[in-house]
Short mmCIF file of C-alpha atoms and ligand atoms in Angstrom, two decimals:
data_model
loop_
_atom_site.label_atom_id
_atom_site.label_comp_id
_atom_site.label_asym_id
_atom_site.label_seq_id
_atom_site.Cartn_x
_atom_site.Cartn_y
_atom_site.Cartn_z
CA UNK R 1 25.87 84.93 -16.99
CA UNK R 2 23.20 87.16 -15.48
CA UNK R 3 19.37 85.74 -15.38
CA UNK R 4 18.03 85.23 -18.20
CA UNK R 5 14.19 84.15 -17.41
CA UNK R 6 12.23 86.35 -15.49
CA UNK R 7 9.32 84.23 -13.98
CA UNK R 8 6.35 85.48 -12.35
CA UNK R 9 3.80 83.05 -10.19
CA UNK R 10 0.29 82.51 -10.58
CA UNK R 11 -0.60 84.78 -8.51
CA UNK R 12 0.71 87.63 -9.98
CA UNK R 13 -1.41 86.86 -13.03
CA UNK R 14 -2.96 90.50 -13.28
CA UNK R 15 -6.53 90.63 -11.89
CA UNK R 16 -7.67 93.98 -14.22
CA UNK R 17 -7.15 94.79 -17.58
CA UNK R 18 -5.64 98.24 -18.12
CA UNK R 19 -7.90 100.50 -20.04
CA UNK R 20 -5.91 103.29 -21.39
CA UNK R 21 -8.69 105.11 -22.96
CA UNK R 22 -9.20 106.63 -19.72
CA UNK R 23 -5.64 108.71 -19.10
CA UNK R 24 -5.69 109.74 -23.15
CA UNK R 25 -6.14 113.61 -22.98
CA UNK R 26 -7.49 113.31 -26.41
CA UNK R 27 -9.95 110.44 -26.38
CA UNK R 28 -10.60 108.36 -29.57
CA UNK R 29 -13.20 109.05 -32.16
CA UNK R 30 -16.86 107.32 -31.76
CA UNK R 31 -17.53 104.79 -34.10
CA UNK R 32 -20.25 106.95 -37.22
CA UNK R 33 -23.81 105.85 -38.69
CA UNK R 34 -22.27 105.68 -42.08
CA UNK R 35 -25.40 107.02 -43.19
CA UNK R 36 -26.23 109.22 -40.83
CA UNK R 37 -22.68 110.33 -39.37
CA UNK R 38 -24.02 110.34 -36.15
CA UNK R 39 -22.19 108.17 -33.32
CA UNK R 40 -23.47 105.29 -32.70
CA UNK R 41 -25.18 104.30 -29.17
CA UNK R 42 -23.95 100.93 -27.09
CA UNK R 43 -27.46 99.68 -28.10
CA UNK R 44 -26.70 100.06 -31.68
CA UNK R 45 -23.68 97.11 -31.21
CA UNK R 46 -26.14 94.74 -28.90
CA UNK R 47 -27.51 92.63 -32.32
CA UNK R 48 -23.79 91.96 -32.98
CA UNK R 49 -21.23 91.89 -30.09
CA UNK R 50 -22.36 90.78 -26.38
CA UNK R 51 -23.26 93.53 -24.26
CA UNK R 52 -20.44 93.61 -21.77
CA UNK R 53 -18.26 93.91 -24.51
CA UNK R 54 -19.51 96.98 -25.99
CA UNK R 55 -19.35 98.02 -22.85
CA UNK R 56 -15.78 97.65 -22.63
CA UNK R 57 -15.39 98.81 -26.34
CA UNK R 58 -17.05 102.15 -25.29
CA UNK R 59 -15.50 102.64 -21.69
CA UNK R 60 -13.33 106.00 -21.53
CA UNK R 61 -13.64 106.42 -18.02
CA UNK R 62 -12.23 103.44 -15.78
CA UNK R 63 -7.84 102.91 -16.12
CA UNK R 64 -8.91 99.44 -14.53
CA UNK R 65 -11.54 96.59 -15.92
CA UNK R 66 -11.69 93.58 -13.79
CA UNK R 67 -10.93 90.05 -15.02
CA UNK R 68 -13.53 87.29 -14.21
CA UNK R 69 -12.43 84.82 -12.38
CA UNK R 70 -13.37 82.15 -14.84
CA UNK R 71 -11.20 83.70 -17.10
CA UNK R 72 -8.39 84.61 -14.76
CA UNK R 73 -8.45 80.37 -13.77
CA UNK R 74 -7.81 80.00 -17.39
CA UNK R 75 -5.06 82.07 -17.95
CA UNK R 76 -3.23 79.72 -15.76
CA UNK R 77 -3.03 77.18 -18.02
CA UNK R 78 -0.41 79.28 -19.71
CA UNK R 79 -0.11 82.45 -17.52
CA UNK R 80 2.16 84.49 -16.58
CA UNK R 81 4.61 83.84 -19.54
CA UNK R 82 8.26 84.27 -19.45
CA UNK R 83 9.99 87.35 -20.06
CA UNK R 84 12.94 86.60 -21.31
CA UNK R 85 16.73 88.49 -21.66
CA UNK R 86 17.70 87.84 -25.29
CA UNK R 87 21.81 87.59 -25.01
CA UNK R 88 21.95 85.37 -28.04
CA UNK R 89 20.70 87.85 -30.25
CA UNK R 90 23.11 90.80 -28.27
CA UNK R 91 25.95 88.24 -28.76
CA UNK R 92 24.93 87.95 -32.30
CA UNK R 93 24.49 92.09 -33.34
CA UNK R 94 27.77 92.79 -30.45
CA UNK R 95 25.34 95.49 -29.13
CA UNK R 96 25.36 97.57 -26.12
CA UNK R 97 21.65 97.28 -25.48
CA UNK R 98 19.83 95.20 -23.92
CA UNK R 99 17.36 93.06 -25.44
CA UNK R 100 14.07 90.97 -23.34
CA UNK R 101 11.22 89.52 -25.48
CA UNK R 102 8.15 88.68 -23.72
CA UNK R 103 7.51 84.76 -25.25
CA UNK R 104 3.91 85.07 -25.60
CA UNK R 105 3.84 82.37 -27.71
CA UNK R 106 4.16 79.87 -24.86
CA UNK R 107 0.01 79.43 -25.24
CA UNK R 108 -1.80 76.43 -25.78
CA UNK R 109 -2.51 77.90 -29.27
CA UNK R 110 0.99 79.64 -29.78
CA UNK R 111 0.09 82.66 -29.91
CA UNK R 112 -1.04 85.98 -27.58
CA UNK R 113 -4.62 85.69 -29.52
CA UNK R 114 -5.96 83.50 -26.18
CA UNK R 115 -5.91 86.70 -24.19
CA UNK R 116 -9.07 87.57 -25.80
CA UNK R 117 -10.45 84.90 -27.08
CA UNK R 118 -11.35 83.64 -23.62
CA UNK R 119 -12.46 87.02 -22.27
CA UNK R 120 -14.45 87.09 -25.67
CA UNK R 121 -15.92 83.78 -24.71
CA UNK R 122 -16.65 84.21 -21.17
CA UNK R 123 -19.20 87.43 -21.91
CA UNK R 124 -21.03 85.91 -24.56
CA UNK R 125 -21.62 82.68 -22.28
CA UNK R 126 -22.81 84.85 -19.33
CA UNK R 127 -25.04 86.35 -21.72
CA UNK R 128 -26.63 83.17 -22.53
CA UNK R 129 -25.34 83.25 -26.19
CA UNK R 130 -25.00 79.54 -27.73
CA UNK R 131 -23.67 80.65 -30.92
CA UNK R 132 -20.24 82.66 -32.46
CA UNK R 133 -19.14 83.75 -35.65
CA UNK R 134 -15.54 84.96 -36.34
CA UNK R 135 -13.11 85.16 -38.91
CA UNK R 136 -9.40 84.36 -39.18
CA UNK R 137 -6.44 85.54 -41.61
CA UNK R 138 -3.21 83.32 -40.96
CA UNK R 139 -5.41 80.83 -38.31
CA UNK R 140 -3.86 82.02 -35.37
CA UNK R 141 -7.44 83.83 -34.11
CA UNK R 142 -9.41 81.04 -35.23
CA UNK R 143 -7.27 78.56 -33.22
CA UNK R 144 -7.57 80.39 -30.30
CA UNK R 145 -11.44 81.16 -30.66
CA UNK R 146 -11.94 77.73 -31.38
CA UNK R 147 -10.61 76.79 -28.03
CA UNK R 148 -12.09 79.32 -25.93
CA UNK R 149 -15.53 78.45 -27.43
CA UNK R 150 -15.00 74.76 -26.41
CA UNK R 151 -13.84 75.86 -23.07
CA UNK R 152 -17.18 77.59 -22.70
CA UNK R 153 -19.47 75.38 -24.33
CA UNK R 154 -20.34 77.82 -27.46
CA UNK R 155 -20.72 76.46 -30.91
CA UNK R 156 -17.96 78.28 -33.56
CA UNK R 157 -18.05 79.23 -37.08
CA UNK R 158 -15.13 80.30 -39.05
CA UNK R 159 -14.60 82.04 -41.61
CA UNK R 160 -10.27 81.64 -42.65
CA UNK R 161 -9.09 83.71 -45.96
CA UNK R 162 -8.39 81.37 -48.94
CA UNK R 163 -5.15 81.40 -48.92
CA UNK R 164 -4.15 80.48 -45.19
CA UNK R 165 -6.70 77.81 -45.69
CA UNK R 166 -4.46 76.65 -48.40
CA UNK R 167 -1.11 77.52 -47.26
CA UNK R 168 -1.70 76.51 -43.55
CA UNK R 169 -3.77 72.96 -43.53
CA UNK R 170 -2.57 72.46 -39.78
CA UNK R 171 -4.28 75.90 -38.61
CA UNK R 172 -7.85 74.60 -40.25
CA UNK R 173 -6.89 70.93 -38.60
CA UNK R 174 -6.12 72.47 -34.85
CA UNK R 175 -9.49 74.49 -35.18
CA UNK R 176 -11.14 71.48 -36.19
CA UNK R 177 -9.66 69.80 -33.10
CA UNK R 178 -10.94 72.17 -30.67
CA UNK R 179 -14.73 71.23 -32.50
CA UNK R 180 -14.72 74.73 -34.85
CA UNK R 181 -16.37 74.78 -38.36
CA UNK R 182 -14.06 76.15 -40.82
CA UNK R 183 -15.18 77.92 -44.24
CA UNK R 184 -12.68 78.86 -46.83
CA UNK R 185 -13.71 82.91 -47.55
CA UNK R 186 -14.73 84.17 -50.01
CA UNK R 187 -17.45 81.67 -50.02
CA UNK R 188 -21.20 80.80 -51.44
CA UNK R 189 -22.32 80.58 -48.08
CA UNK R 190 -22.92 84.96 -48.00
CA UNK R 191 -24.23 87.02 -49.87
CA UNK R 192 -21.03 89.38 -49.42
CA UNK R 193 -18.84 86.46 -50.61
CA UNK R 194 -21.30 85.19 -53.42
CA UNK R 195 -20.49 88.59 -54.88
CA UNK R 196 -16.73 88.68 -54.47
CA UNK R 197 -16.41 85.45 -55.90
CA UNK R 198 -18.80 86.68 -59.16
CA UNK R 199 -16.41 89.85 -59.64
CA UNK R 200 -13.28 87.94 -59.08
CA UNK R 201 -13.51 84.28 -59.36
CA UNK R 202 -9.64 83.74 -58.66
CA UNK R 203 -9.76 85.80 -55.18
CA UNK R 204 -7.74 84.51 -52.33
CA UNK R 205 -9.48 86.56 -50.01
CA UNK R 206 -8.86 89.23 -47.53
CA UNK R 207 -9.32 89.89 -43.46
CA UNK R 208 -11.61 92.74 -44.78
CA UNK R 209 -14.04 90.24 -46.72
CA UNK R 210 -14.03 87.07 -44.02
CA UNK R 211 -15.12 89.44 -41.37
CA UNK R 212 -18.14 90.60 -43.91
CA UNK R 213 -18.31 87.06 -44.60
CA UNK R 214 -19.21 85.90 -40.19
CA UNK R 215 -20.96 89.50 -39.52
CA UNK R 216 -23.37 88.38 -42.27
CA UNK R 217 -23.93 84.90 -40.76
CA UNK R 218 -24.23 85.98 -37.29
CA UNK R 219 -26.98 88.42 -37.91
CA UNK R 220 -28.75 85.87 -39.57
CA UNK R 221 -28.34 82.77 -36.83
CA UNK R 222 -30.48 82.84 -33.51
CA UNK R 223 -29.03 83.35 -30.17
CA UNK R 224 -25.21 84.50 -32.25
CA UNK R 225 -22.42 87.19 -32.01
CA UNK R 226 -19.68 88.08 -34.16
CA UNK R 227 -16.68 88.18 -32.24
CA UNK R 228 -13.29 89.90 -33.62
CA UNK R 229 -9.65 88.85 -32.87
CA UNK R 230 -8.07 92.71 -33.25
CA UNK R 231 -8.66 96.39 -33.77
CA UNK R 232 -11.46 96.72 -31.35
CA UNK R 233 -10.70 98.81 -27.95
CA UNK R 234 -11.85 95.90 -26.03
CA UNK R 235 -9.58 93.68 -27.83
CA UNK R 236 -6.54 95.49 -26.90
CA UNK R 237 -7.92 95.79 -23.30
CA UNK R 238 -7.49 92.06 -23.13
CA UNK R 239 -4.16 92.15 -24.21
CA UNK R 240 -2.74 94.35 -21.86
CA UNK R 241 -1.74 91.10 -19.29
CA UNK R 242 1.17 90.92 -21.56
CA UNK R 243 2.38 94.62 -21.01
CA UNK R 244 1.15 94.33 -16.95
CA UNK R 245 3.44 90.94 -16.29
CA UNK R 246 6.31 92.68 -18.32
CA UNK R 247 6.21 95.91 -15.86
CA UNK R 248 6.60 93.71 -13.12
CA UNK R 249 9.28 91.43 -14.74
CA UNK R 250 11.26 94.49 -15.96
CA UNK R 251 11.46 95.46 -12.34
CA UNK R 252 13.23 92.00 -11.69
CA UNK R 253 15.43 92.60 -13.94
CA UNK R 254 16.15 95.92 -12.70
CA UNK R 255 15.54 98.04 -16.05
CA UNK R 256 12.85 99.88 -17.41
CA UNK R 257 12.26 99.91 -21.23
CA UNK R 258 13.94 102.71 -23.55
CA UNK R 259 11.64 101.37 -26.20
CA UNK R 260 8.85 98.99 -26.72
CA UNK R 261 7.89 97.00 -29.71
CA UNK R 262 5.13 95.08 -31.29
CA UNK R 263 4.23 93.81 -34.99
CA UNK R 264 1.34 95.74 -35.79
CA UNK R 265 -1.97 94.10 -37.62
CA UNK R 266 -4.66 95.43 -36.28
CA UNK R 267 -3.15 96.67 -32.93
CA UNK R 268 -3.83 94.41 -30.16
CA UNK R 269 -0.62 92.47 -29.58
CA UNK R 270 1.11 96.07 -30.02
CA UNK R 271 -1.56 97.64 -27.16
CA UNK R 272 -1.03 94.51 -24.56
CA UNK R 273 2.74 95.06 -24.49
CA UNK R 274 3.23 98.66 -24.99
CA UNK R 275 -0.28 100.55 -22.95
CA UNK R 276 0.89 99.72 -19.44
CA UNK R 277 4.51 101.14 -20.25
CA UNK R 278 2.59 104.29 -22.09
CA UNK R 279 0.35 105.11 -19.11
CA UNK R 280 3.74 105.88 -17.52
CA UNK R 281 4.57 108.52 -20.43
CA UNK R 282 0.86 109.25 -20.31
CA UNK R 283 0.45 109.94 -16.31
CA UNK R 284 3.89 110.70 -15.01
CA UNK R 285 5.61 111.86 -18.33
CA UNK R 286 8.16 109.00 -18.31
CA UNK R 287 10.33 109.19 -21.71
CA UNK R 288 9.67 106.38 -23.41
CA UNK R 289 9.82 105.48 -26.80
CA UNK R 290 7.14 102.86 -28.43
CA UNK R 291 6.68 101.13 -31.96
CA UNK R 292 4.05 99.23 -34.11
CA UNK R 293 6.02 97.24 -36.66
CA UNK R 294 3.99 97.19 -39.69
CA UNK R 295 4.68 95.32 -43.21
CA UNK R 296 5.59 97.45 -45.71
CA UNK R 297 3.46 96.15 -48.04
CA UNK R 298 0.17 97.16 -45.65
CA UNK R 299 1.56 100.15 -44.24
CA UNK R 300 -1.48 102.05 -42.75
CA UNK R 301 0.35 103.60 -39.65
CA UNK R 302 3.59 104.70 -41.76
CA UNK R 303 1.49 105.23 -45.25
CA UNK R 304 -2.40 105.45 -44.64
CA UNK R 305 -4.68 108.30 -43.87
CA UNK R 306 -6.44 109.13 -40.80
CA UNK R 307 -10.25 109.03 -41.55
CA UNK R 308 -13.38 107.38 -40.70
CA UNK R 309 -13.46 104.23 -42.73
CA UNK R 310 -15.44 100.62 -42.68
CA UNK R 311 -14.00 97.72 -41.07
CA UNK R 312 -14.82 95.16 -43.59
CA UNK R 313 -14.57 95.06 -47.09
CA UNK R 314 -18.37 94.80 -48.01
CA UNK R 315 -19.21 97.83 -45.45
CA UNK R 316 -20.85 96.33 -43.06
CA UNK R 317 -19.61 97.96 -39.69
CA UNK R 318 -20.00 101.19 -38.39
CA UNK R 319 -17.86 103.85 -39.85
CA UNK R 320 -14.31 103.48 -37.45
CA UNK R 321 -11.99 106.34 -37.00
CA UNK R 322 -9.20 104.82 -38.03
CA UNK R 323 -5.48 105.17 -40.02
CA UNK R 324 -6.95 103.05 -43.37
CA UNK R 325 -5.65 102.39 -46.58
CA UNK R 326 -9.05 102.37 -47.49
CA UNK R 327 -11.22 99.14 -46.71
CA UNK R 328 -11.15 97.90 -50.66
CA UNK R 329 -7.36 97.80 -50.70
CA UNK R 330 -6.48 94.14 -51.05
CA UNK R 331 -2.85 92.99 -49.64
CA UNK R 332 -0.39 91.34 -51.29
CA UNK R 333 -0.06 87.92 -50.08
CA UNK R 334 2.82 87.88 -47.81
CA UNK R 335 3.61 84.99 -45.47
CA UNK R 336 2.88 87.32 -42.44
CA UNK R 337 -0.65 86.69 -42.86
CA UNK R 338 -2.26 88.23 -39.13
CA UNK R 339 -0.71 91.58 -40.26
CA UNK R 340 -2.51 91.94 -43.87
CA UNK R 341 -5.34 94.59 -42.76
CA UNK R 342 -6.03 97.37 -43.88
CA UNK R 343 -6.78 99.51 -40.63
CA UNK R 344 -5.56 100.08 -37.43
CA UNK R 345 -7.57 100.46 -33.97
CA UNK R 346 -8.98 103.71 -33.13
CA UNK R 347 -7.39 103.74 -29.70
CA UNK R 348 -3.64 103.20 -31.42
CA UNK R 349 -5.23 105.47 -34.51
CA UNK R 350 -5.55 108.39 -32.10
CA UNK R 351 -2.24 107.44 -29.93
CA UNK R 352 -0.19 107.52 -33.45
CA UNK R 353 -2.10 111.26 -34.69
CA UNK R 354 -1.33 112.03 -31.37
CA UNK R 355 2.71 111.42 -31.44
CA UNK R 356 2.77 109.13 -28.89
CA UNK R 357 3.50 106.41 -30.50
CA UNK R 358 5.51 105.68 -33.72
CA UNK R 359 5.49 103.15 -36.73
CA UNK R 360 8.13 101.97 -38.95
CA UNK R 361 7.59 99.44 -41.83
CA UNK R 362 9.23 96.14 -42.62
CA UNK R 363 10.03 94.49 -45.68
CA UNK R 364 9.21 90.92 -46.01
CA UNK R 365 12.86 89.84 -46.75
CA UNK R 366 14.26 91.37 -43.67
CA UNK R 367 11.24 90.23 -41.67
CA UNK R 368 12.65 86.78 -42.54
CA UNK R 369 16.23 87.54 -42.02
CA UNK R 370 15.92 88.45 -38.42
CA UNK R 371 13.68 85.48 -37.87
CA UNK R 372 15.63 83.00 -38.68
CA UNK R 373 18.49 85.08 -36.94
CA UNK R 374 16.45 85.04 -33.70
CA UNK R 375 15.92 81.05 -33.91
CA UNK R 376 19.40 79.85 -34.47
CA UNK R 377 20.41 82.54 -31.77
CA UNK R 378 17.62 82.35 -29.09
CA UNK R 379 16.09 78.45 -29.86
CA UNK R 380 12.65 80.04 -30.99
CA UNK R 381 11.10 79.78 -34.38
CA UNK R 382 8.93 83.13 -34.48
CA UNK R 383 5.36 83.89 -36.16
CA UNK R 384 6.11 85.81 -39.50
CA UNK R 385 4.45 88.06 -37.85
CA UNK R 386 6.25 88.65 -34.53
CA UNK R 387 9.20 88.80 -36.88
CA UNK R 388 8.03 91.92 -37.78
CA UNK R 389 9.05 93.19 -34.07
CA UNK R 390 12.22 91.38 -34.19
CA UNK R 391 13.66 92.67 -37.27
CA UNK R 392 12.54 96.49 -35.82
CA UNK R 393 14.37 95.73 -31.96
CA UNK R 394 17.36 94.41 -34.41
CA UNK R 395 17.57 97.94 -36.18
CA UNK R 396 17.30 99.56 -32.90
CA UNK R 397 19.98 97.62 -31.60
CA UNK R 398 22.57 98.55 -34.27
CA UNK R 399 21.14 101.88 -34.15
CA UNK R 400 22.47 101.54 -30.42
CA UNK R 401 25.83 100.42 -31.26
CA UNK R 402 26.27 103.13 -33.61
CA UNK R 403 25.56 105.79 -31.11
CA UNK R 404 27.63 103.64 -28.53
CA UNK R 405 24.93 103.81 -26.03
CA UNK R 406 23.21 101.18 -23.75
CA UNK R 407 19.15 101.05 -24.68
CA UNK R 408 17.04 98.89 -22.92
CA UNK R 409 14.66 97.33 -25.59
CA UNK R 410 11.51 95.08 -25.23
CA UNK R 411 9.49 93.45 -27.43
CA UNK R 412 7.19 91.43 -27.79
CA UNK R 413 6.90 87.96 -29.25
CA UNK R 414 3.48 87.26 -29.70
CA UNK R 415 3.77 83.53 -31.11
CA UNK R 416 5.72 80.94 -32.71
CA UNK R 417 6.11 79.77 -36.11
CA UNK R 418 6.01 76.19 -36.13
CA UNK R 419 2.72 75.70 -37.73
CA UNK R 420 4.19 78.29 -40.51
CA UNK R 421 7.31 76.26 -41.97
CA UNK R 422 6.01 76.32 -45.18
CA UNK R 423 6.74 80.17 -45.45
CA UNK R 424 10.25 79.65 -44.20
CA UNK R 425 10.58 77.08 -47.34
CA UNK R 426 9.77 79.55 -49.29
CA UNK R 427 11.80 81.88 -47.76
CA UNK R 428 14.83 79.49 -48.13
CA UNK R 429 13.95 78.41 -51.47
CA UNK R 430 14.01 82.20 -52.23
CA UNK R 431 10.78 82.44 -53.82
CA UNK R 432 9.76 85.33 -51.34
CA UNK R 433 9.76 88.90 -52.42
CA UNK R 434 9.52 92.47 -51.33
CA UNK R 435 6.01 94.17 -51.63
CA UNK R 436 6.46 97.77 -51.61
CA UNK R 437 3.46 99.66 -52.13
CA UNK R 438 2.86 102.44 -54.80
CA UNK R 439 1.70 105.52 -54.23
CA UNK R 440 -1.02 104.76 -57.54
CA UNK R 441 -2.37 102.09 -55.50
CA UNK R 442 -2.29 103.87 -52.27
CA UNK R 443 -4.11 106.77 -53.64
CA UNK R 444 -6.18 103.90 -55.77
CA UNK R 445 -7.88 102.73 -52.31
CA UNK R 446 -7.62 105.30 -50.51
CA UNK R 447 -9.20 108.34 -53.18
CA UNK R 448 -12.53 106.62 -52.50
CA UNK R 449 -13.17 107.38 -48.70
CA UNK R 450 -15.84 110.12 -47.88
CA UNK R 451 -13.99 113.07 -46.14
CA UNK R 452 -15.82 112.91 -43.19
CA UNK R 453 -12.62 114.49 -40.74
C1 PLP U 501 -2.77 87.87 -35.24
C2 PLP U 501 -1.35 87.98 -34.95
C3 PLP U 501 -0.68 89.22 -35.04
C4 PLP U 501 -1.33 90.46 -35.51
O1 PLP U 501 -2.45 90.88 -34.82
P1 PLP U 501 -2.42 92.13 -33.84
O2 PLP U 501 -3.83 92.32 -33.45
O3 PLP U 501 -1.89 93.32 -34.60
O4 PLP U 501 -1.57 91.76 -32.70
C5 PLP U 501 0.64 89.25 -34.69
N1 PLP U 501 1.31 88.14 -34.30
C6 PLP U 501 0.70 86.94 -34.21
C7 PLP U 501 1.49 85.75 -33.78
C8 PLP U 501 -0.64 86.82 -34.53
O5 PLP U 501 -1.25 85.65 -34.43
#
């Protein structure tokens, strides 16, 4: 059998950060004054992200950011990770193509969140902030944060969406580990969640309201920032290791992606993997083709509308060009908790208007199917999110075999599931449905935005 693990060495741990802002022809929308619909100046963020980060956020001009060395050191506790040649799963589907996953859930924390978290962490320390406020959906942000604020000595407040809190004990225990404070959202501790919880006393909360829930706190705690585990352009930036390490270990192998593929939530696993391959498309007009695999039942690439919209559910941020199904719209509950937002980046938001990138949606079911699939074939458990990007490589697989070509595919695999067994019970014990959404309840969240494109 040909190699199957293509390993890189500490040194080749990237030393910049890819900014693909700079080679877009057609550069993303500035973030609005909601009230003013002017765009906003880097001073405006100071009060709630640390400065070299709105910096980065706001950078359209340099392809290459430099990684600190304190961060760079800490990548190596997990860094590079493996790219891997899946054969199981072409065994399994009898496929022409070829398959490689990139197994970033090989972190301390099990997931590719860890990227940023410790980038996140390093600027606010070097700015002499003590103090951080974030929020998490399925734990897997919060987990990571919570390390990367131990690592650099910065006191961590989190704010985790009912449910997960519920569902996933173990996520709230590991952030405890790492010395975190963990609040259920919606809570009485804001005034944002004091009013969710008085219109709807049975809410299991959102993304949207948790990250109302730790803006509110940090603007109200000396020496804090609020500090965001997706969607931002800065966020992606961090990301892109993943899709730098998997250029170079594509070139081991000898192949060069036909398509690349990542679950889609708010867009930065998707940006790590796939903006290094698309500055190839972007700069030298490579053909290559590259998908965010959203749930169907929060479909805002396939489904939403491109317009300016707020980032949290109380309206709190800056108006954010974004594809939205409006910031009210409230997810089902679906096991794939990281994915259940209602926006997408602005950088991905203008690459997707744009047709350089596509989306396709996944129901939950089949999500499920090709996880379990994957594990019994490749010895991983996956995320219920990174299953997302499984089940999509699967259908372009047997889209391969049906046209009787060879496709090179990558994806990526931005964690593991092992801390999410209970949603494979539930899986198995088939309590798990499909959430398709309607168009009434699209147009429902979405009737309500201010046409400001
Ligand atoms: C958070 C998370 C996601 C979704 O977030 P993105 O910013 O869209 O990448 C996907 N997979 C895993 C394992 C996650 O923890």
């Amino acid at each position: 059998m040909a190699t199957k693990k293509f390993l890189l060495e500490e040194k080749d741990i990237p030393t910049a950060w890819y900014n693909v802002a700079a080679d877009m022809k057609n550069k993303p929308l500035p973030p609005l004054n909601p009230g003013t619909k002017e765009p906003l100046s880097a001073e405006a963020f100071y009060p709630l992200f640390a400065k070299e980060l709105v910096h980065q956020e706001m950078n359209q001009t340099d392809a290459w950011i430099e990684i600190p060395d304190e961060v760079r050191n800490l990548y190596r506790i997990w860094r590079p990770t493996p790219l891997v040649r899946a054969f199981g799963l072409e065994k399994a589907l009898d496929t022409p193509a070829h398959i490689y996953f990139k197994n970033e859930s090989v972190s301390p924390v099990g997931s590719h969140k860890l990227n940023s978290a410790l980038a996140q962490a390093y600027y606010c320390k070097q700015q002499g902030i003590t103090n951080i406020t974030t929020e998490t959906g399925a734990g897997q942000w919060g987990a990571a944060m919570a390390y990367a604020a131990k690592a650099f000595g910065l006191e961590l407040a989190v704010y985790m969406v009912k449910i997960s809190y519920e569902q996933k004990p173990y996520r709230r225990s590991i952030m405890q580990t790492f010395g975190a404070q963990v609040i259920a959202s919606p809570s009485m501790s804001t005034k944002a969640g004091r009013k969710i919880i008085t219109d709807n006393p049975t809410y299991m909360g959102s993304l949207g309201t948790a990250i109302s829930e730790a803006i509110e706190l940090a603007m109200q705690t000396e020496n804090c920032r609020y500090v965001l585990g997706s969607v931002l352009n800065h966020v992606c930036l961090h990301q892109t290791v993943i899709g730098l390490e998997a250029e170079k270990q594509m070139e081991m192998a000898g192949e060069y992606p036909d398509i690349v593929i990542g679950c889609f939530g708010g867009g930065s696993n998707f940006s790590g993997i796939s903006f290094p391959f698309l500055r190839h498309k972007l700069n030298g007009g490579r053909e290559i083709r590259i998908i965010a695999a959203e749930p169907s039942c929060c479909p805002k690439l396939t489904r939403g509308v491109f317009q300016y919209d707020f980032g949290d559910e109380a309206g709190y941020t800056p108006y954010l060009p974004m594809f939205t199904l409006g910031h009210t719209f409230a997810p089902p509950h679906i096991h794939a908790g990281g994915l259940r937002y209602h926006g997408a980046g602005s950088i991905v938001s203008q690459l997707k208007k744009d047709n350089l990138i596509e989306a396709v949606d996944i129901e939950q079911l089949d999500a499920f199917k090709a996880a379990v699939l994957f594990a019994q074939v490749e010895g991983i458990i996956p995320a219920p999110e990174s299953s997302h990007a499984i089940a999509s490589a699967i259908a372009e697989a047997e889209q391969a075999k049906r046209e009787g070509k060879q496709k090179t595919i990558l994806f990526n695999l931005s964690g593991h599931g092992l801390i999410d067994m209970a949603s494979y019970d539930a899986y198995f014990a088939g309590d798990l449905t499909n959430y398709q959404m309607t168009d009434e309840a699209l147009n429902k969240s979405i009737a309500p935005l201010e046409k400001v494109i």
